[in-house]
Amino acid sequence: MKETAKVVPIRGRTKRRRRPPIEDEGRLRERLAELEREVASGRQAREREGLLLTLARLVDAGARGVSWASLARLQRALYFAWHSEEVDDFGSDRRFAEALEPLLEFLYAVWWRVETSGIEHVPAEGRGLIVANHSGVLPYDGIMVQLAIRHEHPARRVCRMLALDMFALLPGLAPMLAKSGSVRANPANAERLLRREELVGVFPEGVKGVGKRFKDRYRLARFGRGGFVRIALRTGSPIIPCAVVGAEEIHPVVAKADWVGRPFGLPYFPITPTFPLLGPLGVIPLPTKWSIDFGDPLDLSEHGPEAAKDPILVNRLSQQVRETIQGMVDGRVARRRSIWFG
Amino acid sequence: MPRVALTGTASYLGGRILRRLVDARGADAVVAVDIAPPPVALQGVRHWMVDLTLPGADRRLVDVFEEEQVDTVVHAAFFTDPRRDAAYSHELESIGTLHLTAAAAAAGVRHLLVRSFTAVYGARGKNPNFLTEEHPPERNSRLAWVRDKVEAEDHAFSFSRRYTTLGVSVLRFATLFGAGVHTFYTRIFSKRVVPVLLGYDPLVQLLHPEDALDAIDAVLAHGPCGTVNIVPRDTMTLLTALHLSDKLTVPVPHLLAYPGADFWWGTGVGEAPGGFVDYVRYLFVADGEKARRELGFEARHTSRDALMAFLEYRYPETAARSRDAREVEA
């Protein structure tokens, strides 16, 4: 009995251990590939579990589960939740723009109730230089012009706004502007974009415009040195004048304390009724009623690219564009009955 | 038979160039010039020990070039990393290139190819998004590392203006990144925690070493072409690169970053002095249009490919993760 008891399990085990004969190698290979795919998909599912699950896993594991690697993974998930892995060569990130869009749309449709007219003057294809008046302390007007063209124009064109150095190099704002499609204002950048048949938006008033005081509102400052006209002449791009009304009142600048901003590299430091009095609340722009008007395109092709070297002509064209926009702004301001309701 | 002389063969890029030249032209057509023998045992390559920092280096180089009938010189003896002994790197890079160029001109060399860096443009806020070869390099950089490279370029061009027989090509390579590359940049990407600048995320260009070698081939085939940028197919943001590598980034305000980097550099812990903070703050993206137009050279790899090549070599798991995430997205 003892012997049989010893023998039986051994025999049984050897039987169970014996591999089934290989019937069909192809089928086995298929099965192997299938298993490999399963493992891979399991790994993928774990890797792309996204932000919430990563957070939940961290909370669940508690302090025990926190390591450099887990923190790095969390940070990675946080970053790629609103950034894509690819940017275009000017640094614009599609997913970032999409992530920001709800907030900007809220500003566009609800907060400022932007009314856009003359969108048909913006070319449906090919290069074009949109020239607008600048105001509002922070570059909200650029973002709204960009949004207006993207949403109201039938071709859904993307307008690359040229951002002033003070914004394009400001910590925090700099990567946000670049990723949402703005480009640092620089003649080389503008020319490169126009030669790629893109739509470019520019604010020739520059710092003088965006930081102007409340008492100077809707009086356009000097248009730089006419650099935008030279670029348009060199690239043969039409100039589309654009008047933004409403942005001047979002942050009424009553005084300036430029000495505060200078150590931080800012050309001005605005004082508004709410800022810096109310601290962070003062950064919220006032909900005025906005309108964005596009005017008749100015075709400069008759002058030819050589005309860019003629300073008198450049200055005359620059003046002409400035007066056109001033006229559009004046007309709109005169028709407006209320700052808040239009 | 005219031969190619190559300096800096003990360095990573120099060693790779040497192997590529030997593969293409045979061991007899290549001469290695360095203070150390080449890292790879390449049979038949003659190695001349020349110290470029010594006062008599130019005379010795003339002898070497004449004896070997050299008609092309590839000069790759440059430091990729910032060094604490600034005097030595100045002697090697600036004065060494002066010796080398003088010798090349005297020995009747036709083509001098100098390895350089897109970092010589300097990372400035005022830079356009694409730096073309016409953009002046940063001669008065606060980094000795940059100043020495610019001086080396200038020496090469000043000799080619005086000696019409000597043609010069200066190849400004973007940051090299790939399997086996060891620079201060890849060392930073090998740490667990990486300090970044609060509120800045500039575009970077990471160049795959294969593309660098292809570019050298293209220039050798084309002949002297002046300054040319050699850049990857595209750009990526610094934070994207760091997060794809699974790094924990710690944002530091830039006002603290400059003195902080200088402090750690001074203690011997840091990888780079404070002047390099500019390179993670502002962009210095170079334009590869001239290489495309004149040499017909276009990089085969993107910045992401170069990063992945590095990760696959250093962190295979992270590379696999990043690749999977990409496939799922596609």
XYZ file of C-alpha atoms in Angstrom:
672
model
C 0.000 0.000 0.000
C 2.795 2.265 0.941
C 4.539 1.503 -2.278
C 1.522 1.993 -4.457
C 0.803 5.248 -2.670
C 4.293 6.361 -3.538
C 4.111 5.305 -7.089
C 0.755 6.665 -8.115
C 1.376 10.361 -7.515
C 4.701 10.222 -9.238
C 3.142 8.615 -12.244
C 0.302 11.065 -12.141
C 2.687 13.958 -11.941
C 4.754 12.792 -14.820
C 1.590 12.396 -16.827
C 0.447 15.877 -16.045
C 3.856 17.275 -16.758
C 4.071 15.825 -20.163
C 3.576 18.506 -22.764
C 0.904 18.059 -25.374
C 2.405 17.146 -28.711
C 2.945 20.084 -31.011
C 0.094 19.789 -33.437
C 0.412 22.971 -35.328
C 3.299 25.335 -34.867
C 1.472 28.158 -36.595
C -1.368 28.037 -34.089
C 1.060 28.153 -31.222
C 2.772 31.152 -32.685
C -0.560 32.855 -33.064
C -1.357 32.147 -29.428
C 2.026 33.541 -28.395
C 1.475 36.712 -30.391
C -1.975 37.011 -28.830
C -0.532 36.732 -25.315
C 2.126 39.301 -26.148
C -0.516 41.679 -27.410
C -2.482 41.199 -24.200
C 0.556 42.033 -22.082
C 1.305 45.054 -24.212
C -2.247 46.361 -24.084
C -2.316 45.843 -20.319
C 0.831 47.889 -20.032
C -0.581 50.556 -22.308
C -3.783 50.723 -20.302
C -1.728 51.272 -17.179
C 0.471 53.873 -18.809
C -2.318 55.999 -20.197
C -4.520 55.794 -17.167
C -4.570 59.537 -17.047
C -4.595 62.130 -14.383
C -7.433 61.058 -12.076
C -6.332 57.448 -11.781
C -2.740 58.458 -11.212
C -3.899 60.767 -8.434
C -6.152 58.077 -6.964
C -3.308 55.596 -7.007
C -1.106 58.065 -5.172
C -3.780 58.813 -2.568
C -4.451 55.110 -2.138
C -0.805 54.247 -1.623
C -0.346 57.166 0.770
C 3.074 58.329 1.834
C 4.348 54.788 1.319
C 3.749 54.999 -2.387
C 5.418 58.356 -2.890
C 8.766 58.153 -4.557
C 10.709 60.341 -6.925
C 9.459 58.186 -9.759
C 5.800 58.404 -8.730
C 6.022 62.183 -8.350
C 7.671 62.422 -11.736
C 4.888 60.283 -13.226
C 2.252 62.481 -11.633
C 3.935 65.578 -12.957
C 4.158 64.009 -16.376
C 0.454 63.139 -16.344
C -0.379 66.678 -15.207
C 1.741 68.195 -17.943
C 0.490 66.035 -20.789
C -3.107 66.466 -19.639
C -3.056 69.891 -21.288
C 0.032 69.799 -23.487
C 0.638 67.618 -26.500
C 3.996 66.091 -27.223
C 4.411 68.045 -30.419
C 4.556 71.713 -31.214
C 4.903 73.449 -34.550
C 8.168 75.204 -35.266
C 6.980 78.439 -33.643
C 6.002 76.505 -30.523
C 2.232 76.452 -30.932
C 0.561 73.490 -29.229
C -2.845 72.300 -30.455
C -3.893 70.559 -27.279
C -2.887 73.504 -25.115
C -4.975 75.834 -27.255
C -7.925 73.439 -26.990
C -7.537 73.200 -23.210
C -7.560 76.975 -22.914
C -10.445 77.470 -25.310
C -13.401 77.109 -22.883
C -12.054 79.926 -20.731
C -11.349 82.154 -23.718
C -14.746 81.382 -25.210
C -16.346 82.381 -21.953
C -14.506 85.688 -22.098
C -15.461 86.123 -25.748
C -19.143 85.201 -25.596
C -20.222 85.927 -22.023
C -17.841 88.264 -20.285
C -17.230 90.760 -23.081
C -20.021 89.706 -25.503
C -17.756 90.449 -28.472
C -19.524 91.640 -31.587
C -17.539 91.089 -34.766
C -18.225 92.781 -38.085
C -16.519 92.944 -41.444
C -15.031 89.474 -41.086
C -15.431 89.087 -44.874
C -12.499 91.499 -45.282
C -10.155 88.877 -43.857
C -8.820 86.805 -46.781
C -9.993 83.199 -46.804
C -6.580 82.012 -47.896
C -3.075 83.296 -48.372
C -1.073 85.831 -46.456
C -2.525 88.845 -44.728
C -1.448 91.323 -42.086
C -4.120 92.357 -39.604
C -3.287 95.677 -37.983
C -5.198 96.623 -34.838
C -5.203 99.166 -32.042
C -3.721 97.934 -28.765
C -5.098 98.538 -25.292
C -6.113 96.904 -22.048
C -2.853 96.478 -20.077
C -2.801 92.699 -20.686
C -2.888 91.287 -24.249
C -6.546 90.251 -24.096
C -7.323 92.112 -27.312
C -4.889 89.976 -29.260
C -6.464 86.782 -27.960
C -9.965 88.075 -28.804
C -8.995 89.084 -32.358
C -7.506 85.625 -32.793
C -10.704 84.034 -31.472
C -12.931 86.250 -33.616
C -11.178 85.165 -36.804
C -11.125 81.537 -35.770
C -14.798 81.440 -34.864
C -16.509 83.900 -37.161
C -14.520 83.441 -40.356
C -15.908 80.701 -42.622
C -12.388 79.421 -43.339
C -11.722 79.084 -39.541
C -8.333 80.640 -40.059
C -5.690 80.764 -37.376
C -4.240 84.234 -36.906
C -0.733 84.308 -35.439
C -0.602 87.342 -33.171
C 2.709 89.123 -32.718
C 3.211 89.606 -28.986
C 5.206 92.459 -27.484
C 8.492 91.564 -25.820
C 7.122 92.491 -22.418
C 4.495 89.743 -22.778
C 6.419 87.267 -24.923
C 9.286 87.218 -22.409
C 7.285 87.542 -19.176
C 7.714 84.454 -16.972
C 4.485 82.464 -16.919
C 2.877 84.338 -19.788
C 5.697 83.633 -22.236
C 5.136 79.872 -22.715
C 1.355 80.328 -22.629
C 1.397 82.845 -25.457
C 3.805 80.776 -27.525
C 1.789 77.591 -27.072
C -1.496 79.292 -27.897
C -0.095 80.413 -31.240
C 1.358 83.855 -30.605
C 4.840 84.717 -31.753
C 7.295 87.256 -30.369
C 6.985 90.492 -32.341
C 10.055 90.563 -34.519
C 10.357 91.465 -38.222
C 12.079 88.166 -39.060
C 9.299 86.165 -37.394
C 6.533 88.137 -39.105
C 8.134 87.825 -42.509
C 8.664 84.094 -42.140
C 5.017 83.558 -41.168
C 3.705 85.686 -44.038
C 5.884 83.880 -46.546
C 4.258 80.678 -45.342
C 0.888 82.190 -46.407
C -0.276 82.641 -42.820
C -2.431 85.325 -41.296
C -0.494 87.574 -38.922
C -1.901 90.054 -36.420
C 0.125 93.027 -35.262
C -0.338 95.969 -32.877
C 1.987 98.687 -34.178
C 1.283 100.954 -31.200
C 3.260 98.577 -29.023
C 3.844 99.372 -25.385
C 2.601 102.932 -25.858
C -0.820 101.557 -26.795
C -1.326 98.717 -24.364
C -0.270 100.770 -21.357
C -2.011 104.032 -22.176
C -3.914 105.849 -19.465
C -7.663 105.918 -19.205
C -7.798 109.594 -20.153
C -6.028 108.797 -23.445
C -8.418 106.002 -24.385
C -9.263 105.493 -28.066
C -6.539 107.899 -29.154
C -4.122 105.794 -31.131
C -0.450 106.244 -30.254
C 2.289 106.558 -32.849
C 2.578 103.459 -35.029
C 6.151 102.561 -34.150
C 8.509 103.290 -37.033
C 6.367 101.730 -39.698
C 7.994 98.313 -39.495
C 4.691 96.599 -40.228
C 4.335 98.502 -43.512
C 7.839 97.489 -44.574
C 7.036 93.839 -43.851
C 3.769 94.057 -45.782
C 5.558 95.688 -48.742
C 8.384 93.162 -48.766
C 6.051 90.177 -48.629
C 3.293 91.703 -50.781
C 0.685 91.089 -48.086
C -2.562 93.061 -47.876
C -3.085 95.082 -44.693
C -6.448 94.547 -43.006
C -7.209 97.333 -40.520
C -8.967 96.226 -37.376
C -10.569 98.347 -34.637
C -11.077 96.879 -31.183
C -13.500 98.856 -28.994
C -14.187 97.954 -25.384
C -10.722 96.757 -24.433
C -9.680 100.217 -23.297
C -12.007 100.086 -20.293
C -11.236 96.600 -18.954
C -8.343 97.902 -16.859
C -8.716 101.683 -16.598
C -5.223 102.923 -15.845
C -5.575 105.996 -13.616
C -1.894 106.301 -12.766
C 1.396 104.599 -13.399
C 4.090 103.549 -10.957
C 6.727 102.509 -13.443
C 9.470 102.268 -10.821
C 7.721 99.215 -9.315
C 7.834 97.256 -12.539
C 11.297 98.213 -13.679
C 13.276 95.705 -11.546
C 11.093 92.950 -13.073
C 11.759 94.083 -16.603
C 8.318 95.612 -17.128
C 8.161 98.893 -19.015
C 5.229 100.113 -16.922
C 3.279 99.269 -13.802
C -0.395 100.204 -14.032
C -2.562 101.394 -11.156
C -6.262 100.839 -11.745
C -9.211 101.373 -9.375
C -8.972 97.688 -8.446
C -5.263 96.951 -8.823
C -3.215 96.662 -6.675
C -5.881 97.723 -4.149
C -7.810 94.431 -4.265
C -4.765 92.255 -4.813
C -5.368 89.269 -7.085
C -9.014 90.302 -7.585
C -7.742 93.426 -9.298
C -6.455 91.295 -12.159
C -10.013 90.400 -13.201
C -10.868 92.564 -16.201
C -14.093 94.589 -16.157
C -16.982 93.109 -18.202
C -17.330 95.810 -20.830
C -19.063 95.281 -24.172
C -16.583 94.738 -26.997
C -16.736 95.104 -30.715
C -14.126 94.057 -33.256
C -14.431 95.602 -36.728
C -12.376 94.616 -39.743
C -12.037 97.208 -42.485
C -11.346 97.113 -46.226
C -8.005 95.475 -47.016
C -5.292 97.815 -48.220
C -3.528 96.274 -51.195
C 0.118 97.343 -51.339
C 1.164 95.177 -54.278
C 1.194 98.196 -56.631
C 4.252 99.547 -54.783
C 6.374 96.409 -55.078
C 8.849 95.026 -52.551
C 11.452 97.707 -53.375
C 9.178 100.359 -51.888
C 10.057 99.062 -48.414
C 13.295 101.047 -48.713
C 11.458 104.340 -49.225
C 11.022 105.800 -45.718
C 8.709 108.599 -46.854
C 6.281 106.190 -48.523
C 6.456 103.789 -45.570
C 5.629 106.585 -43.161
C 2.776 107.820 -45.366
C 1.246 104.334 -45.580
C 1.685 103.863 -41.853
C -0.128 107.172 -41.240
C -2.869 106.153 -43.649
C -3.484 102.855 -41.832
C -3.435 104.614 -38.477
C -5.995 107.164 -39.612
C -8.217 104.438 -41.035
C -8.215 102.571 -37.737
C -8.694 105.794 -35.755
C -11.713 106.543 -37.949
C -13.180 103.086 -37.408
C -12.644 103.377 -33.641
C -14.190 106.879 -33.528
C -17.228 105.726 -35.480
C -17.829 102.804 -33.182
C -17.282 104.832 -29.995
C -19.719 107.505 -31.236
C -22.407 104.905 -31.938
C -21.915 103.233 -28.567
C -24.398 104.315 -25.884
C -22.994 102.400 -22.943
C -19.579 100.991 -22.075
C -21.222 97.948 -20.527
C -24.030 97.192 -22.980
C -22.851 98.676 -26.264
C 46.649 60.674 -52.738
C 45.138 63.538 -50.775
C 44.163 62.614 -47.250
C 41.769 63.872 -44.558
C 43.194 64.859 -41.183
C 40.876 64.779 -38.196
C 41.474 66.408 -34.812
C 39.717 65.557 -31.575
C 39.439 61.876 -32.453
C 39.339 60.920 -28.770
C 36.045 62.755 -28.326
C 32.654 61.169 -28.920
C 31.837 62.986 -32.147
C 35.458 62.880 -33.349
C 35.575 59.118 -32.856
C 32.335 58.666 -34.766
C 33.538 60.906 -37.613
C 36.759 58.903 -37.776
C 34.892 55.616 -38.071
C 32.606 57.046 -40.751
C 35.594 58.382 -42.756
C 37.471 55.087 -42.482
C 34.374 53.186 -43.622
C 33.921 55.474 -46.613
C 37.501 56.072 -47.750
C 39.614 53.354 -46.255
C 42.037 53.577 -43.354
C 44.906 54.887 -45.460
C 43.051 58.038 -46.472
C 42.523 59.258 -42.891
C 44.968 60.695 -40.359
C 44.065 61.119 -36.682
C 45.534 64.106 -34.821
C 44.984 64.211 -31.074
C 46.851 64.035 -27.781
C 45.231 60.651 -27.077
C 44.832 57.724 -29.485
C 41.351 57.209 -30.992
C 38.950 55.274 -28.740
C 38.099 52.669 -31.322
C 40.831 50.327 -32.477
C 40.809 51.190 -36.151
C 43.589 49.336 -37.872
C 45.725 51.215 -40.278
C 44.731 54.741 -39.227
C 47.886 56.681 -38.523
C 47.716 58.660 -35.315
C 49.864 61.738 -34.801
C 50.230 62.993 -31.271
C 49.992 66.764 -31.413
C 49.122 68.999 -28.476
C 47.359 72.013 -29.987
C 47.980 74.072 -26.849
C 51.786 73.968 -27.173
C 53.535 76.979 -28.747
C 55.166 74.877 -31.487
C 51.989 73.074 -32.481
C 51.620 74.965 -35.761
C 55.067 73.933 -37.040
C 54.454 70.315 -36.078
C 51.066 70.383 -37.809
C 52.636 71.759 -40.994
C 55.037 68.810 -40.933
C 52.180 66.366 -40.405
C 50.023 67.875 -43.153
C 52.889 67.952 -45.662
C 54.135 64.480 -44.875
C 50.641 63.004 -45.137
C 49.622 65.129 -48.140
C 46.545 66.340 -46.297
C 44.103 68.430 -48.360
C 41.121 68.419 -45.982
C 41.135 68.987 -42.222
C 38.174 68.262 -39.961
C 38.625 70.130 -36.684
C 36.538 68.589 -33.909
C 38.750 69.251 -30.873
C 36.255 71.275 -28.861
C 34.788 70.909 -25.401
C 31.093 70.138 -25.427
C 30.946 70.759 -21.686
C 31.751 73.959 -19.819
C 35.009 73.544 -17.944
C 36.293 74.981 -14.721
C 39.818 75.459 -16.058
C 38.838 78.243 -18.422
C 42.479 79.031 -19.254
C 43.102 75.563 -20.671
C 39.949 75.477 -22.762
C 40.822 78.918 -24.130
C 44.290 77.635 -25.096
C 42.844 74.566 -26.786
C 39.823 76.042 -28.533
C 40.836 79.567 -29.476
C 44.643 79.357 -29.666
C 44.583 75.723 -30.803
C 42.351 76.631 -33.743
C 44.685 79.554 -34.522
C 47.637 77.125 -34.689
C 45.662 74.631 -36.728
C 44.373 77.190 -39.211
C 47.805 78.748 -39.650
C 49.300 75.322 -40.297
C 46.530 74.387 -42.723
C 47.042 77.606 -44.671
C 50.822 77.145 -44.747
C 50.616 73.497 -45.813
C 48.244 74.299 -48.674
C 45.204 72.545 -47.241
C 42.150 73.226 -49.435
C 39.275 72.704 -47.044
C 39.073 73.247 -43.295
C 35.910 72.057 -41.609
C 35.353 73.369 -38.068
C 32.832 71.844 -35.667
C 30.821 74.503 -33.862
C 27.614 74.897 -31.891
C 24.298 76.692 -32.447
C 24.773 77.867 -28.859
C 27.262 80.444 -30.180
C 24.287 82.589 -31.239
C 23.560 82.965 -27.540
C 20.151 82.479 -25.961
C 18.679 85.970 -25.883
C 15.154 87.188 -25.434
C 15.576 89.334 -28.539
C 16.450 86.369 -30.766
C 14.088 85.740 -33.669
C 12.457 82.300 -33.549
C 14.839 81.098 -36.241
C 18.471 82.137 -36.240
C 19.971 82.200 -39.703
C 23.680 82.127 -40.441
C 23.605 85.925 -40.938
C 22.753 86.423 -37.279
C 25.978 87.490 -35.496
C 27.316 85.064 -32.879
C 27.494 86.299 -29.313
C 31.052 87.632 -29.110
C 30.685 89.195 -25.673
C 28.859 86.314 -24.005
C 29.347 86.014 -20.269
C 30.277 82.382 -20.922
C 33.930 81.712 -21.715
C 32.637 78.507 -23.307
C 30.802 80.528 -25.989
C 33.510 83.186 -26.417
C 36.185 80.562 -27.121
C 34.052 78.930 -29.804
C 33.315 82.252 -31.487
C 37.022 83.124 -31.425
C 37.853 79.771 -33.001
C 35.368 80.450 -35.821
C 36.806 83.927 -36.321
C 40.382 82.589 -36.530
C 39.335 80.126 -39.208
C 37.617 82.810 -41.297
C 40.392 85.375 -40.917
C 42.935 82.903 -42.331
C 40.689 81.900 -45.195
C 40.383 85.588 -46.140
C 44.182 85.975 -46.200
C 44.986 82.670 -47.907
C 42.679 82.205 -50.859
C 43.680 78.552 -51.227
C 42.106 77.712 -47.869
C 38.329 77.257 -47.895
C 36.490 77.127 -44.576
C 33.247 75.471 -43.498
C 31.948 76.086 -39.995
C 29.231 73.630 -39.020
C 27.088 74.853 -36.171
C 25.479 71.738 -34.749
C 22.424 71.832 -32.521
C 22.658 70.101 -29.126
C 23.793 66.520 -29.725
C 21.552 63.921 -28.144
C 21.564 60.200 -28.658
C 22.820 56.804 -27.566
C 26.269 57.100 -26.049
C 26.383 60.903 -26.013
C 27.818 62.149 -22.714
C 27.557 65.874 -22.317
C 26.456 68.111 -19.479
C 23.088 68.205 -21.218
C 22.637 64.428 -21.173
C 23.950 64.333 -17.603
C 21.181 66.720 -16.597
C 18.754 64.359 -18.336
C 20.211 61.499 -16.284
C 19.240 62.990 -12.925
C 16.019 62.177 -11.121
C 15.180 65.742 -10.231
C 15.887 68.537 -12.664
C 15.598 72.231 -11.802
C 13.773 74.266 -14.452
C 12.911 77.943 -14.654
C 9.571 78.997 -13.246
C 7.337 80.239 -16.028
C 9.643 79.468 -18.957
C 9.481 76.610 -21.423
C 11.683 77.401 -24.425
C 11.958 75.412 -27.633
C 15.016 73.187 -27.957
C 16.610 71.331 -30.852
C 18.168 67.932 -30.175
C 20.362 66.615 -32.963
C 20.833 62.902 -33.576
C 24.553 62.040 -34.027
C 23.762 60.220 -37.286
C 22.506 63.482 -38.747
C 25.677 65.251 -37.612
C 27.777 62.636 -39.434
C 25.603 62.850 -42.556
C 26.064 66.615 -42.535
C 29.844 66.244 -42.386
C 29.680 63.846 -45.336
C 27.574 66.342 -47.257
C 29.987 69.202 -46.554
C 33.041 67.127 -47.499
C 31.329 66.220 -50.753
C 30.274 69.814 -51.450
C 33.454 71.690 -50.507
C 33.891 74.879 -48.475
C 30.530 76.493 -47.691
C 31.132 79.034 -44.912
C 28.907 78.926 -41.851
C 26.066 76.399 -41.899
C 23.550 75.446 -39.221
C 22.981 71.716 -38.835
C 19.673 71.188 -37.071
C 17.131 68.391 -36.563
C 13.859 68.241 -38.456
C 11.812 69.966 -35.776
C 11.842 71.484 -32.310
C 10.307 70.482 -29.014
C 9.779 72.318 -25.769
C 12.199 71.710 -22.929
C 9.475 70.575 -20.516
C 8.106 68.091 -23.054
C 11.584 66.590 -23.369
C 12.003 66.420 -19.590
C 8.580 64.891 -18.970
C 9.015 62.351 -21.754
C 12.145 61.338 -19.867
C 10.130 60.991 -16.620
C 12.029 63.693 -14.772
C 10.684 65.421 -11.716
C 11.055 69.100 -12.510
C 11.450 71.685 -9.769
C 10.619 75.225 -10.916
C 13.088 77.858 -9.717
C 12.507 81.620 -10.147
C 15.043 82.960 -12.602
C 16.270 85.614 -10.176
C 17.486 82.768 -7.926
C 18.570 80.482 -10.744
C 21.537 82.551 -11.986
C 23.300 82.939 -8.609
C 22.198 79.420 -7.632
C 23.748 77.823 -10.706
C 26.923 79.856 -10.174
C 27.055 78.727 -6.552
C 26.688 75.027 -7.345
C 29.141 75.376 -10.216
C 31.609 76.983 -7.811
C 31.233 74.170 -5.285
C 31.978 71.618 -7.977
C 28.522 70.011 -7.845
C 26.762 71.890 -10.641
C 26.927 70.854 -14.271
C 27.101 74.344 -15.748
C 27.690 77.950 -14.629
C 24.931 80.549 -14.302
C 25.347 81.855 -17.832
C 23.778 78.644 -19.114
C 20.506 79.520 -17.372
C 19.820 81.705 -20.428
C 19.771 78.557 -22.534
C 16.820 77.134 -20.599
C 15.137 80.523 -20.464
C 15.230 81.808 -24.038
C 15.273 80.011 -27.340
C 18.272 79.654 -29.630
C 16.647 77.716 -32.439
C 18.709 77.749 -35.623
C 17.368 77.620 -39.155
C 18.510 74.735 -41.354
C 17.463 76.364 -44.624
C 20.992 77.092 -45.868
C 22.083 73.467 -45.408
C 19.007 72.360 -47.353
C 19.540 74.890 -50.127
C 23.301 74.668 -50.616
C 24.256 71.197 -49.423
C 21.014 69.380 -50.077
C 21.255 68.194 -46.494
C 18.155 67.566 -44.434
C 18.209 65.782 -41.082
C 16.559 62.375 -41.052
C 15.704 62.506 -37.358
C 13.478 64.756 -35.293
C 14.382 66.136 -31.872
C 12.101 63.518 -30.427
C 13.969 60.739 -32.263
C 17.218 61.980 -30.754
C 15.681 62.062 -27.279
C 14.253 58.562 -27.738
C 17.631 57.252 -28.909
C 19.137 58.603 -25.709
C 16.347 57.200 -23.520
C 16.502 53.802 -25.168
C 20.160 53.657 -24.302
C 19.929 55.098 -20.815
C 16.357 54.329 -19.662
C 14.819 51.583 -21.855
C 11.649 51.431 -19.724
C 10.916 55.122 -19.986
C 11.515 54.967 -23.722
C 9.075 52.071 -24.055
C 6.474 53.967 -22.047
C 6.811 57.094 -24.141
C 6.603 55.087 -27.333
C 3.461 53.245 -26.175
C 1.704 56.447 -25.194
C 2.504 57.777 -28.632
C 1.092 54.717 -30.421
C -2.118 54.887 -28.421
C -2.501 58.547 -29.318
C -1.911 57.832 -32.983
